[in-house]
CSV table of C-alpha atoms in Angstrom, one decimal:
chain,number,residue,atom,x,y,z
A,1,MET,CA,10.5,22.6,-0.8
A,2,ARG,CA,10.3,23.8,-4.5
A,3,ARG,CA,6.7,23.9,-5.9
A,4,GLU,CA,8.4,21.6,-9.1
A,5,VAL,CA,10.0,19.0,-6.9
A,6,ARG,CA,6.5,18.6,-5.0
A,7,ALA,CA,5.0,17.9,-8.3
A,8,LEU,CA,7.9,15.8,-9.8
A,9,LEU,CA,7.2,13.5,-6.4
A,10,HIS,CA,3.4,13.4,-6.7
A,11,ILE,CA,4.0,12.4,-10.4
A,12,LEU,CA,6.6,10.0,-10.0
A,13,VAL,CA,4.7,8.1,-7.1
A,14,GLY,CA,1.6,8.0,-8.6
A,15,ALA,CA,2.8,7.0,-12.2
A,16,ALA,CA,4.3,4.3,-9.6
A,17,VAL,CA,1.2,3.1,-8.4
A,18,LEU,CA,-0.6,2.9,-11.3
A,19,HIS,CA,2.5,1.0,-12.6
A,20,ILE,CA,1.9,-2.0,-10.2
A,21,SER,CA,-2.1,-1.7,-10.5
A,22,LEU,CA,-3.4,-0.8,-13.2
A,23,PHE,CA,-0.7,-1.8,-16.4
A,24,SER,CA,0.2,-5.0,-14.6
A,25,GLU,CA,-0.4,-7.5,-11.8
A,26,LEU,CA,2.3,-6.5,-9.5
A,27,TYR,CA,0.4,-5.1,-6.7
A,28,LEU,CA,-0.8,-8.9,-5.9
A,29,ARG,CA,2.4,-9.1,-4.5
A,30,TYR,CA,1.8,-6.2,-1.9
A,31,VAL,CA,-2.1,-6.4,-1.0
A,32,ARG,CA,-5.2,-8.3,-1.7
A,33,LYS,CA,-7.0,-8.2,-5.3
A,34,GLY,CA,-9.8,-6.6,-3.8
A,35,LEU,CA,-7.8,-3.3,-3.0
A,36,ARG,CA,-7.1,-2.7,-7.0
A,37,PRO,CA,-9.7,0.2,-6.9
A,38,TYR,CA,-8.5,1.9,-4.6
A,39,LEU,CA,-4.6,1.7,-5.7
A,40,ILE,CA,-5.6,3.2,-9.0
A,41,ALA,CA,-7.4,6.1,-7.3
A,42,SER,CA,-4.8,6.8,-5.2
A,43,GLY,CA,-2.4,6.5,-8.3
A,44,VAL,CA,-4.8,8.8,-10.4
A,45,LEU,CA,-5.0,11.2,-7.2
A,46,LEU,CA,-1.0,11.6,-6.7
A,47,VAL,CA,-0.7,12.4,-10.1
A,48,ALA,CA,-3.1,14.7,-10.9
A,49,VAL,CA,-2.1,16.6,-7.7
A,50,GLY,CA,1.5,16.5,-9.5
A,51,LEU,CA,0.0,17.9,-12.7
A,52,VAL,CA,-1.5,20.8,-11.1
A,53,GLY,CA,1.1,21.7,-9.2
A,54,ALA,CA,3.8,21.4,-12.0
A,55,VAL,CA,1.0,23.9,-14.0
A,56,SER,CA,0.8,26.2,-10.7
A,57,ALA,CA,4.7,25.9,-10.5
A,58,ALA,CA,5.4,27.0,-14.4
A,59,ARG,CA,2.6,30.0,-14.5
A,60,LYS,CA,4.7,31.1,-11.3
A,61,LEU,CA,7.9,30.9,-13.2
A,62,ARG,CA,6.5,33.3,-16.1
A,63,ARG,CA,5.8,35.9,-14.0
A,64,PRO,CA,8.0,39.2,-14.4
A,65,GLY,CA,10.8,39.2,-11.9
A,66,HIS,CA,10.0,36.2,-10.3
A,67,ASP,CA,13.4,34.0,-9.6
A,68,GLY,CA,11.7,30.6,-9.7
A,69,HIS,CA,11.9,30.1,-5.8
A,70,ASP,CA,9.1,29.9,-3.3
A,71,ASP,CA,8.7,32.7,-1.2
A,72,HIS,CA,8.2,32.2,2.5
A,73,HIS,CA,8.9,35.0,4.6
A,74,GLY,CA,11.5,36.2,2.3
A,75,HIS,CA,13.3,32.8,2.3
A,76,ASP,CA,14.1,29.8,0.0
A,77,HIS,CA,13.9,26.6,2.4
A,78,GLY,CA,14.8,24.4,-0.7
A,79,ALA,CA,13.9,20.6,-0.7
A,80,PRO,CA,14.9,18.3,2.1
A,81,ARG,CA,16.8,15.4,1.3
A,82,THR,CA,14.3,13.2,3.1
A,83,ALA,CA,12.0,14.3,0.4
A,84,TRP,CA,14.1,12.2,-1.9
A,85,LEU,CA,13.8,9.3,0.0
A,86,LEU,CA,10.4,9.0,-1.8
A,87,LEU,CA,12.4,8.1,-5.0
A,88,LEU,CA,13.1,4.7,-3.3
A,89,PRO,CA,10.1,2.7,-3.7
A,90,VAL,CA,9.7,4.2,-7.1
A,91,LEU,CA,13.0,3.0,-8.1
A,92,ALA,CA,12.5,-0.6,-6.5
A,93,ILE,CA,8.9,-1.1,-8.3
A,94,TYR,CA,10.8,0.0,-11.7
A,95,LEU,CA,14.1,-2.0,-11.6
A,96,LEU,CA,14.0,-4.5,-9.1
A,97,GLN,CA,10.3,-5.5,-8.8
A,98,PRO,CA,10.3,-7.1,-5.4
A,99,ARG,CA,9.4,-10.7,-5.5
A,100,ALA,CA,6.4,-12.0,-3.4
A,101,LEU,CA,7.1,-13.4,0.4
A,102,GLY,CA,7.8,-17.1,-0.1
A,103,ALA,CA,9.8,-19.9,1.3
A,104,PHE,CA,12.0,-17.7,3.9
A,105,THR,CA,8.9,-16.3,5.2
A,106,VAL,CA,7.0,-19.6,5.9
A,107,GLN,CA,10.1,-21.1,7.5
A,108,HIS,CA,10.4,-18.1,10.3
A,109,SER,CA,6.3,-18.9,11.0
A,110,ASP,CA,3.9,-21.1,12.8
A,111,ASN,CA,1.0,-22.4,11.1
A,112,THR,CA,-1.7,-20.6,11.5
A,113,ALA,CA,-4.5,-23.0,11.4
A,114,VAL,CA,-6.9,-21.9,13.7
A,115,LYS,CA,-10.5,-23.6,14.3
A,116,PRO,CA,-13.2,-22.2,12.0
A,117,ALA,CA,-16.7,-21.2,13.1
A,118,GLU,CA,-18.0,-24.0,10.4
A,119,ALA,CA,-16.4,-26.6,12.9
A,120,ALA,CA,-18.8,-26.7,15.4
A,121,GLY,CA,-21.8,-27.4,12.9
A,122,GLY,CA,-19.7,-29.6,11.0
A,123,PHE,CA,-17.9,-29.4,7.5
A,124,ALA,CA,-19.9,-29.7,4.3
A,125,PRO,CA,-19.5,-32.5,2.4
A,126,LEU,CA,-16.6,-32.6,-0.1
A,127,PRO,CA,-17.5,-32.8,-4.3
A,128,THR,CA,-17.3,-36.0,-5.9
A,129,THR,CA,-14.5,-35.1,-8.2
A,130,ASP,CA,-11.4,-36.9,-8.2
A,131,PRO,CA,-9.1,-35.8,-7.5
A,132,VAL,CA,-11.0,-32.6,-5.3
A,133,SER,CA,-8.9,-29.4,-5.5
A,134,MET,CA,-8.8,-27.2,-2.3
A,135,ARG,CA,-7.3,-24.3,-0.7
A,136,LEU,CA,-4.3,-24.9,1.5
A,137,ALA,CA,-5.8,-23.3,4.5
A,138,ASP,CA,-9.1,-25.4,3.9
A,139,PHE,CA,-7.3,-28.5,3.7
A,140,ASP,CA,-5.8,-27.2,7.3
A,141,SER,CA,-8.9,-26.4,8.6
A,142,ARG,CA,-10.9,-30.0,7.5
A,143,ALA,CA,-7.8,-31.9,8.5
A,144,LEU,CA,-7.1,-30.6,12.3
A,145,TRP,CA,-10.6,-29.3,13.3
A,146,ASP,CA,-13.4,-32.0,11.5
A,147,SER,CA,-14.4,-34.4,13.7
A,148,GLY,CA,-16.6,-36.2,10.8
A,149,GLY,CA,-13.2,-36.8,9.0
A,150,SER,CA,-14.5,-35.4,5.5
A,151,LEU,CA,-11.3,-35.9,4.1
A,152,LYS,CA,-11.1,-39.4,4.3
A,153,GLY,CA,-11.5,-41.5,1.0
A,154,HIS,CA,-10.8,-38.5,-1.2
A,155,ARG,CA,-8.1,-37.9,-3.3
A,156,ILE,CA,-6.7,-34.2,-2.7
A,157,ARG,CA,-4.9,-31.8,-4.8
A,158,LEU,CA,-3.1,-28.6,-3.3
A,159,THR,CA,-1.5,-26.2,-4.6
A,160,GLY,CA,1.4,-24.6,-3.2
A,161,PHE,CA,5.7,-24.0,-3.3
A,162,ALA,CA,8.1,-26.6,-1.4
A,163,THR,CA,10.2,-25.6,1.9
A,164,PRO,CA,12.2,-27.9,3.9
A,165,GLY,CA,10.3,-30.1,6.4
A,166,PRO,CA,11.0,-31.6,9.8
A,167,GLY,CA,13.2,-34.2,8.5
A,168,ASP,CA,12.7,-37.9,7.8
A,169,GLY,CA,12.4,-37.7,4.2
A,170,THR,CA,9.6,-35.4,4.2
A,171,TRP,CA,8.7,-31.8,3.2
A,172,ASP,CA,6.6,-29.1,3.4
A,173,LEU,CA,4.0,-27.5,0.9
A,174,ALA,CA,3.5,-24.2,1.9
A,175,ARG,CA,0.9,-21.2,0.9
A,176,LEU,CA,0.7,-17.7,2.2
A,177,THR,CA,-2.7,-15.5,3.3
A,178,ILE,CA,-3.1,-12.0,3.5
A,179,SER,CA,-6.4,-10.3,4.9
A,180,CYS,CA,-5.1,-6.6,3.8
A,181,CYS,CA,-1.7,-6.9,2.9
A,182,ALA,CA,1.9,-9.0,2.6
A,183,ALA,CA,2.3,-7.2,6.4
A,184,ASP,CA,0.0,-9.8,7.6
A,185,ALA,CA,0.3,-12.6,5.6
A,186,SER,CA,-0.3,-15.8,7.6
A,187,SER,CA,1.4,-19.4,6.5
A,188,SER,CA,-0.8,-22.7,5.5
A,189,LYS,CA,1.5,-26.0,5.6
A,190,VAL,CA,1.1,-29.3,5.2
A,191,VAL,CA,3.6,-32.0,5.6
A,192,ILE,CA,4.6,-33.9,2.6
A,193,ARG,CA,5.1,-37.8,2.6
A,194,GLY,CA,6.3,-40.5,-0.1
A,195,VAL,CA,7.6,-38.7,-3.1
A,196,ASP,CA,11.3,-36.4,-3.3
A,197,ALA,CA,11.2,-33.2,-2.1
A,198,PRO,CA,11.5,-30.9,-5.3
A,199,PRO,CA,13.8,-27.5,-5.1
A,200,GLU,CA,13.5,-24.9,-2.3
A,201,GLY,CA,10.8,-22.3,-3.5
A,202,THR,CA,9.2,-24.4,-6.5
A,203,TRP,CA,5.7,-24.1,-7.1
A,204,VAL,CA,4.1,-27.4,-7.5
A,205,GLU,CA,0.8,-29.0,-7.8
A,206,VAL,CA,0.3,-32.4,-5.3
A,207,THR,CA,-2.3,-35.1,-5.4
A,208,GLY,CA,-2.4,-37.5,-2.3
A,209,GLU,CA,-4.7,-38.3,0.3
A,210,TRP,CA,-4.5,-37.1,4.1
A,211,GLN,CA,-3.1,-38.7,6.7
A,212,PRO,CA,-4.5,-38.6,10.2
A,213,ASP,CA,-1.8,-38.6,12.7
A,214,GLY,CA,-3.5,-37.8,16.1
A,215,ALA,CA,-2.5,-33.9,15.5
A,216,SER,CA,-6.7,-32.7,15.0
A,217,GLY,CA,-7.9,-30.2,17.4
A,218,GLN,CA,-4.6,-28.6,17.9
A,219,ASP,CA,-3.7,-24.9,16.9
A,220,GLY,CA,-0.7,-24.4,15.0
A,221,ALA,CA,-0.4,-28.3,14.1
A,222,VAL,CA,0.6,-29.8,10.6
A,223,PRO,CA,-1.3,-32.1,8.8
A,224,ILE,CA,0.1,-34.8,6.6
A,225,LEU,CA,-0.3,-35.4,3.1
A,226,THR,CA,0.8,-39.3,1.2
A,227,ALA,CA,1.6,-37.6,-2.4
A,228,ASN,CA,1.2,-39.8,-5.3
A,229,GLN,CA,2.1,-37.0,-7.8
A,230,VAL,CA,3.9,-33.7,-8.1
A,231,ARG,CA,3.5,-31.6,-11.0
A,232,ARG,CA,5.9,-28.4,-11.4
A,233,ILE,CA,3.9,-25.5,-12.4
A,234,ALA,CA,4.7,-21.5,-12.7
A,235,GLU,CA,3.9,-19.0,-9.8
A,236,PRO,CA,0.3,-18.3,-10.0
A,237,GLU,CA,-0.4,-14.8,-10.9
A,238,ASN,CA,-1.7,-14.5,-7.6
A,239,PRO,CA,0.7,-16.2,-5.0
A,240,TYR,CA,-1.5,-15.7,-2.2
A,241,GLU,CA,-4.5,-17.5,-1.2
């Protein structure tokens, strides 16, 4: 591959990484917030490598008698077609701006609530505020594994997006959690009763009370919340928990 082509690809890919991580919050659609410094460092490094390569290629072109091609045993190998495939994710970032994972992913995955370590020693009491705002994954853990029933008597506020439910006038409130990047996303779900379902994929805040249904202690079970208030909200800057 010609040096100027390599330099251009390095600069474009690096600039795309910086675009989503340094100059916007788009990176949150792909990775956890804590990885931002590494993305910025990678983008800077790619741009720097590209600039060094561009300067080197320019100097070589200015040499007397040089025809502008890389010499390797007397042959010009050109730029392999596959190298230009690196431009596809760059164009996608600038032109398409892919959305975060959402309702489609949740509908094709089971609830991933598992027994947390604190279940053995008992969950800490909930705050006395009304309602109590909780992560959806934390609500699932308490609803399914807290034998002390700490959710009883509390109004709970959860944030997530609407997905089709199992039927019978119910719908699911869902949220995705990532450990590193979107590729390892796991879903948390709560069955919502008592209010009409908003359009699929709509982000909402739901306030209601936990409804025990005998599913406690079962991996993959989905707890129930009887809602008395649903408020539509904008998609959070960070769509993952």
